[in-house]
XYZ file of C-alpha atoms in Angstrom:
447
model
C 29.186 47.929 -33.234
C 30.176 47.868 -36.882
C 31.678 44.564 -37.887
C 34.364 44.613 -40.724
C 35.458 41.180 -42.089
C 39.111 41.016 -43.187
C 40.984 37.694 -43.379
C 39.736 34.268 -42.482
C 41.166 32.818 -39.187
C 42.378 29.234 -38.745
C 40.548 28.543 -35.477
C 37.061 26.833 -35.455
C 35.802 29.339 -32.844
C 36.506 32.313 -35.174
C 32.950 31.918 -36.751
C 31.312 32.206 -33.365
C 33.419 35.239 -32.662
C 32.083 36.907 -35.741
C 28.492 35.960 -34.997
C 28.678 37.272 -31.541
C 30.276 40.595 -32.615
C 27.558 40.968 -35.341
C 24.812 40.301 -32.843
C 25.770 43.327 -30.766
C 24.309 45.528 -33.523
C 25.363 48.955 -34.621
C 25.362 52.239 -32.751
C 24.958 50.731 -29.352
C 25.531 53.357 -26.613
C 27.451 50.752 -24.443
C 29.196 48.445 -26.925
C 29.662 50.594 -29.922
C 33.002 50.702 -31.873
C 34.501 48.863 -34.767
C 35.286 45.241 -34.784
C 38.041 44.199 -37.318
C 37.508 40.417 -37.673
C 40.652 38.783 -39.057
C 42.983 41.674 -38.615
C 46.724 40.804 -38.924
C 48.606 43.302 -36.732
C 51.899 41.278 -36.808
C 53.370 40.626 -40.284
C 54.426 36.937 -40.666
C 51.934 35.829 -37.877
C 48.420 34.456 -38.330
C 45.556 36.849 -38.153
C 43.762 37.199 -34.839
C 40.100 36.536 -34.397
C 39.346 40.148 -33.912
C 40.629 43.500 -32.774
C 37.665 45.493 -31.396
C 38.308 49.240 -31.164
C 35.756 50.577 -28.560
C 35.352 54.200 -27.673
C 36.814 53.481 -24.251
C 39.055 50.347 -24.740
C 40.737 48.101 -27.250
C 40.099 44.302 -27.181
C 42.388 41.811 -28.657
C 40.419 38.564 -29.307
C 42.381 35.421 -29.606
C 40.584 32.019 -30.370
C 41.446 28.760 -28.625
C 39.901 25.476 -29.977
C 39.220 22.875 -27.411
C 39.245 19.062 -28.264
C 35.523 18.718 -27.570
C 32.461 20.717 -26.323
C 32.301 21.050 -22.486
C 29.663 21.735 -19.971
C 32.193 23.372 -17.556
C 35.720 24.657 -18.196
C 38.030 25.621 -15.356
C 40.391 28.180 -17.122
C 42.915 29.796 -14.837
C 45.380 32.019 -16.814
C 48.258 30.188 -15.159
C 47.793 26.545 -14.179
C 45.802 23.485 -15.166
C 42.775 23.787 -17.456
C 40.089 21.171 -16.928
C 37.060 20.320 -19.124
C 34.246 18.737 -16.990
C 36.829 17.788 -14.370
C 39.264 16.204 -16.778
C 42.603 17.939 -17.397
C 43.363 18.933 -20.975
C 46.314 17.121 -22.467
C 48.354 17.221 -25.640
C 50.882 14.477 -26.582
C 50.519 13.092 -23.160
C 51.312 16.296 -21.372
C 49.021 18.582 -19.292
C 48.470 21.841 -21.075
C 47.105 25.330 -20.522
C 45.869 26.633 -23.944
C 45.891 30.105 -22.669
C 49.707 30.201 -22.460
C 50.335 30.615 -26.167
C 47.253 32.757 -26.658
C 48.355 35.117 -23.884
C 51.774 35.357 -25.289
C 50.417 36.138 -28.789
C 47.969 38.733 -27.357
C 50.784 40.382 -25.440
C 52.843 40.695 -28.676
C 49.824 42.145 -30.456
C 49.203 44.672 -27.559
C 52.812 45.723 -27.649
C 52.493 46.284 -31.324
C 49.283 48.310 -31.008
C 50.266 50.471 -28.008
C 52.039 53.201 -29.923
C 48.910 53.687 -32.109
C 46.473 53.449 -29.300
C 45.626 56.698 -27.425
C 47.366 56.744 -24.074
C 44.263 56.747 -21.943
C 42.741 53.640 -23.675
C 43.371 50.286 -21.977
C 44.150 47.193 -24.055
C 42.405 44.120 -22.806
C 42.405 40.466 -24.004
C 39.596 38.133 -24.699
C 40.388 34.397 -24.950
C 37.489 32.991 -27.027
C 37.212 29.181 -26.550
C 35.031 26.695 -28.417
C 33.384 24.667 -30.055
C 30.996 25.185 -27.071
C 31.370 25.709 -23.327
C 28.332 26.292 -21.206
C 30.109 27.578 -18.027
C 33.595 28.898 -17.691
C 35.279 29.539 -14.330
C 38.082 31.936 -13.815
C 39.690 32.539 -10.401
C 38.764 35.839 -8.657
C 42.455 36.938 -8.876
C 42.297 36.627 -12.741
C 38.938 38.332 -12.994
C 40.592 41.420 -11.320
C 42.925 41.809 -14.377
C 42.115 42.689 -18.026
C 41.804 39.125 -19.490
C 38.548 37.190 -19.904
C 38.067 33.555 -20.953
C 34.649 33.076 -22.618
C 32.620 31.267 -25.185
C 31.688 34.060 -27.601
C 28.039 35.076 -27.363
C 26.394 38.423 -27.365
C 25.772 38.303 -23.635
C 29.203 36.912 -22.751
C 30.869 39.767 -24.737
C 28.685 42.320 -23.131
C 29.516 41.071 -19.644
C 33.210 41.011 -20.392
C 33.195 44.594 -21.688
C 31.230 45.740 -18.653
C 33.707 44.038 -16.273
C 36.854 45.576 -17.887
C 38.194 48.923 -16.865
C 37.191 51.610 -19.490
C 38.904 54.777 -20.241
C 37.723 57.964 -18.495
C 36.484 59.430 -21.861
C 36.060 58.093 -25.365
C 38.687 58.502 -28.046
C 37.993 60.907 -30.763
C 37.019 59.891 -34.372
C 40.353 61.042 -35.583
C 42.179 58.817 -33.017
C 39.998 55.824 -33.855
C 40.456 56.348 -37.606
C 44.293 56.551 -37.107
C 44.339 53.197 -35.250
C 41.946 51.408 -37.605
C 43.938 52.602 -40.673
C 47.078 50.917 -39.374
C 45.215 47.560 -39.302
C 42.813 48.042 -42.245
C 43.737 51.048 -44.445
C 40.950 50.337 -46.934
C 38.061 50.774 -44.586
C 37.353 54.507 -45.457
C 35.192 55.124 -42.306
C 33.669 58.566 -42.175
C 33.579 60.876 -39.124
C 29.845 60.413 -38.938
C 30.143 56.661 -38.998
C 32.594 56.706 -36.219
C 30.527 59.224 -34.171
C 27.485 56.897 -34.499
C 29.625 54.213 -32.908
C 30.431 56.290 -29.834
C 33.637 58.038 -30.908
C 33.157 61.600 -29.879
C 35.147 64.716 -29.029
C 34.872 65.620 -25.398
C 36.163 68.593 -23.476
C 38.929 66.392 -21.856
C 40.147 64.933 -25.114
C 40.224 68.407 -26.710
C 42.247 70.117 -23.942
C 44.245 67.463 -22.042
C 47.423 66.169 -23.714
C 48.307 63.720 -21.019
C 45.086 62.396 -19.462
C 45.082 60.989 -15.998
C 44.605 57.176 -15.489
C 41.315 57.441 -13.655
C 38.348 59.757 -14.057
C 37.494 62.342 -11.532
C 34.302 61.536 -9.495
C 31.170 63.249 -10.669
C 29.504 63.318 -7.362
C 30.465 63.025 -3.782
C 28.511 62.890 -0.489
C 30.162 64.874 2.330
C 30.463 63.129 5.595
C 28.577 64.415 8.703
C 30.268 66.106 11.603
C 30.588 62.819 13.463
C 32.411 61.022 10.643
C 35.555 59.133 11.431
C 38.556 59.957 9.118
C 38.775 57.318 6.389
C 41.794 55.250 5.354
C 43.676 57.386 2.857
C 42.467 56.128 -0.555
C 44.522 55.810 -3.790
C 45.356 59.242 -5.145
C 43.572 58.783 -8.402
C 40.047 58.140 -7.156
C 37.948 60.002 -4.544
C 35.099 58.103 -3.040
C 32.296 59.206 -0.700
C 33.116 58.374 2.840
C 30.306 56.476 4.661
C 29.016 58.076 7.861
C 30.089 56.227 10.992
C 28.131 57.243 14.027
C 29.396 54.576 16.370
C 32.875 56.262 16.679
C 31.482 59.869 17.296
C 32.807 61.468 20.412
C 30.131 62.270 23.071
C 30.234 66.083 23.517
C 27.489 66.348 26.246
C 29.092 67.631 29.582
C 29.065 65.018 32.443
C 26.481 65.607 35.338
C 27.645 67.233 38.395
C 28.778 65.044 41.300
C 30.157 61.492 41.488
C 28.279 58.901 39.360
C 27.322 55.619 41.245
C 28.613 53.427 38.442
C 29.709 50.479 40.615
C 26.247 49.220 41.670
C 24.921 49.809 38.200
C 27.836 47.909 36.711
C 27.205 45.038 39.080
C 23.607 44.818 38.022
C 24.514 44.883 34.339
C 26.962 42.031 34.830
C 24.398 40.001 36.616
C 21.884 40.565 33.853
C 24.336 39.537 31.163
C 25.047 36.391 33.141
C 21.334 35.547 33.407
C 21.007 36.123 29.581
C 23.952 33.817 28.887
C 22.517 30.995 31.057
C 19.181 31.322 29.268
C 20.859 31.248 25.859
C 22.788 28.076 26.754
C 19.728 26.380 28.131
C 17.597 27.143 25.152
C 20.113 26.328 22.488
C 21.582 23.240 23.991
C 21.224 19.845 22.437
C 22.283 18.307 19.113
C 20.110 20.484 16.855
C 21.456 23.551 15.229
C 19.562 26.672 16.387
C 17.137 28.148 13.953
C 18.744 31.677 13.966
C 22.358 31.978 13.036
C 24.771 33.818 15.432
C 25.172 37.575 14.939
C 27.780 38.482 12.414
C 30.541 40.828 13.328
C 30.294 43.930 11.130
C 32.952 46.409 9.973
C 32.412 50.109 10.913
C 35.706 51.584 9.846
C 35.754 52.614 6.103
C 38.247 50.396 4.332
C 38.934 51.030 0.600
C 40.403 48.903 -2.156
C 40.524 49.285 -5.931
C 39.748 46.445 -8.185
C 39.530 46.620 -12.071
C 39.596 50.435 -11.835
C 36.691 50.619 -9.353
C 37.308 51.695 -5.723
C 35.113 49.817 -3.233
C 34.415 51.203 0.278
C 33.451 48.606 2.762
C 30.209 49.100 4.695
C 30.115 45.807 6.574
C 31.766 42.381 6.691
C 31.688 39.259 8.814
C 31.959 35.502 8.896
C 29.698 32.815 10.357
C 29.437 29.037 10.231
C 25.792 28.803 9.483
C 24.544 29.658 5.927
C 21.044 28.629 5.584
C 19.697 31.280 8.009
C 21.174 34.028 5.786
C 19.831 32.526 2.599
C 16.314 32.625 1.032
C 14.436 30.777 -1.758
C 15.832 27.494 -3.213
C 19.182 28.358 -1.928
C 18.089 28.270 1.659
C 16.451 24.862 1.005
C 19.725 23.535 -0.451
C 21.729 24.809 2.377
C 19.341 23.383 5.012
C 19.656 20.044 3.382
C 23.422 19.981 2.734
C 24.828 22.724 4.947
C 28.172 24.511 4.365
C 31.592 24.811 5.927
C 31.251 28.546 6.425
C 30.307 31.875 4.872
C 31.816 35.217 4.566
C 29.709 38.319 3.606
C 30.659 41.797 2.780
C 28.797 45.024 1.609
C 30.562 47.682 -0.384
C 29.847 51.084 -1.839
C 31.392 52.191 -5.169
C 30.798 55.045 -7.449
C 30.797 54.117 -11.212
C 30.273 56.791 -13.838
C 28.820 59.024 -11.316
C 26.245 56.607 -9.920
C 26.582 55.258 -6.341
C 26.339 51.457 -6.333
C 25.731 49.030 -3.486
C 27.500 45.803 -3.919
C 26.728 42.723 -1.817
C 29.251 39.881 -1.799
C 28.880 36.404 -0.276
C 31.484 33.632 -0.324
C 30.309 30.288 0.760
C 32.672 27.361 1.334
C 31.681 23.717 1.034
C 33.072 20.358 1.953
C 33.871 19.407 -1.765
C 34.417 20.988 -5.156
C 31.253 19.013 -6.394
C 29.060 20.359 -3.699
C 30.215 23.846 -4.503
C 29.733 23.443 -8.241
C 26.168 22.094 -7.648
C 25.372 25.089 -5.490
C 26.712 27.535 -7.978
C 24.549 26.051 -10.750
C 21.499 26.424 -8.632
C 22.496 30.026 -7.611
C 22.894 30.936 -11.393
C 19.372 29.790 -12.121
C 16.955 32.769 -12.281
C 14.477 32.848 -9.333
C 16.438 30.454 -7.165
C 16.848 32.932 -4.281
C 19.957 34.331 -2.875
C 21.936 35.485 0.191
C 20.777 38.408 2.301
C 22.968 41.576 2.223
C 24.858 42.086 5.541
C 24.706 45.889 5.432
C 20.973 45.843 4.907
C 20.569 43.247 7.695
C 22.532 45.330 10.114
C 21.226 48.791 8.885
C 24.619 50.077 7.696
C 23.303 51.805 4.506
C 22.259 55.439 4.692
C 19.225 54.186 2.652
C 18.295 50.576 1.815
C 19.159 49.646 -1.711
C 16.438 48.051 -3.900
C 18.018 44.692 -5.143
C 14.948 43.676 -7.216
C 16.687 44.471 -10.455
C 20.284 44.001 -9.271
C 23.005 42.807 -11.593
C 24.369 39.339 -10.718
C 27.765 37.718 -11.133
C 29.238 34.510 -9.636
C 32.529 32.709 -9.540
C 33.915 29.501 -8.153
C 37.414 28.562 -6.884
C 37.712 24.997 -5.716
C 35.113 24.552 -2.928
C 34.338 28.266 -2.515
C 31.486 29.975 -4.361
C 31.300 33.784 -4.638
C 27.937 35.378 -5.379
C 27.774 39.210 -6.134
C 24.786 41.560 -6.421
C 25.091 45.222 -7.472
C 22.215 47.690 -7.343
C 21.910 51.493 -7.364
C 21.455 53.313 -4.088
C 19.542 56.143 -5.602
C 17.143 54.523 -7.945
C 15.814 51.425 -9.790
C 18.345 48.892 -11.119
C 18.338 46.512 -14.145
C 20.288 43.260 -14.396
C 21.552 44.245 -17.849
C 22.787 47.712 -16.830
C 26.400 47.976 -18.062
C 27.455 50.077 -14.986
C 26.008 47.494 -12.575
C 27.533 44.590 -14.533
C 30.896 46.280 -14.475
C 30.677 46.843 -10.650
C 29.545 43.267 -10.065
C 32.247 41.867 -12.308
C 34.991 43.802 -10.504
C 33.605 42.760 -7.107
C 34.411 39.059 -8.078
C 37.955 40.076 -7.125
C 37.373 42.167 -4.077
C 38.639 41.197 -0.580
C 36.094 40.875 2.090
C 38.290 40.602 5.195
């Protein structure tokens, strides 16, 4: 990414924004583009912290200065902001600093829209400072195109990965036309723009009105026993998972009557014996070591979040959490317990790669307990929650989660943990495709 410094901005966090953009480096295949720090798109209004013209998106970065540094910031787009549990106030009134920033960003986006290629989304980054270690946004907010973050190289990369990109990059000519409206004296050459990811593709050269979503690059046909899936949104076609449980039995019945009544009676008796044994062996005050079996979903259910369509492989709820965890997280849950857990496994196709996404939502008795658990879960090497589809053998091939990308979110007393890994190869926690899938899954519905 090439950083071009224009005007100075009034916010204190502006310097952090510039430092983070500069740290991304030039010519990165994922986060290329041109960052115009201090651009002034609206005459008579202050300059913004940055307008970042990426090959597949445009970011409007607005700075918000907090009164003091914070360890944790609860930052819903609408509603109360809290710094380390204390509400932010100004002149004795509770405030949400994002309100004015979002209105400003909306006006900037409206001004830019005629000059931005139709297929490029315009997203908003609310950069907060002077320093925040952890920022929490509700899952519903994360499903949109606004991110609240303390500007660092990693936080910017994660935000870009989780936002919906265009199906193909804008051309150097399109990028130069947009940049010239904001900074006419930049004089960027075609080679410089091409080095930052602005290229001419077959789609951009031939299609005048591009579709909103890209066509899938790869599909896996369902077998003859597949159940017809729920009709997906028209713009995306996803592979339909194979469901063998609903396949009709095509073998002809044996000749003559079948003596099913005695067999059924024996089966019922065996079930009653098993139930009695289970009640005897699990009775008492202690919680059983093995958690009850989770109900799994077998019918393909699809939903789109942040431009990615997720097909459900399995889902279920249970009251015991420790039995489904491992590592330090299991020890924490064994000591403190939880109020309940919901797990879901989803399949998605991102940039032609099939991704397995595992989601776990754990609910605790208090917000403090949830925050402590999330802090431990965010610590590398602290363990995790087992994937439901892997546990119940719902994947066509088991994904290797050793290098999975990780994302987490907290909403009150509920903590959501997400892992995303490729189904067809090795994964890396810094992979932009996996980070984007994991970020979108923060807003996916499990049930």
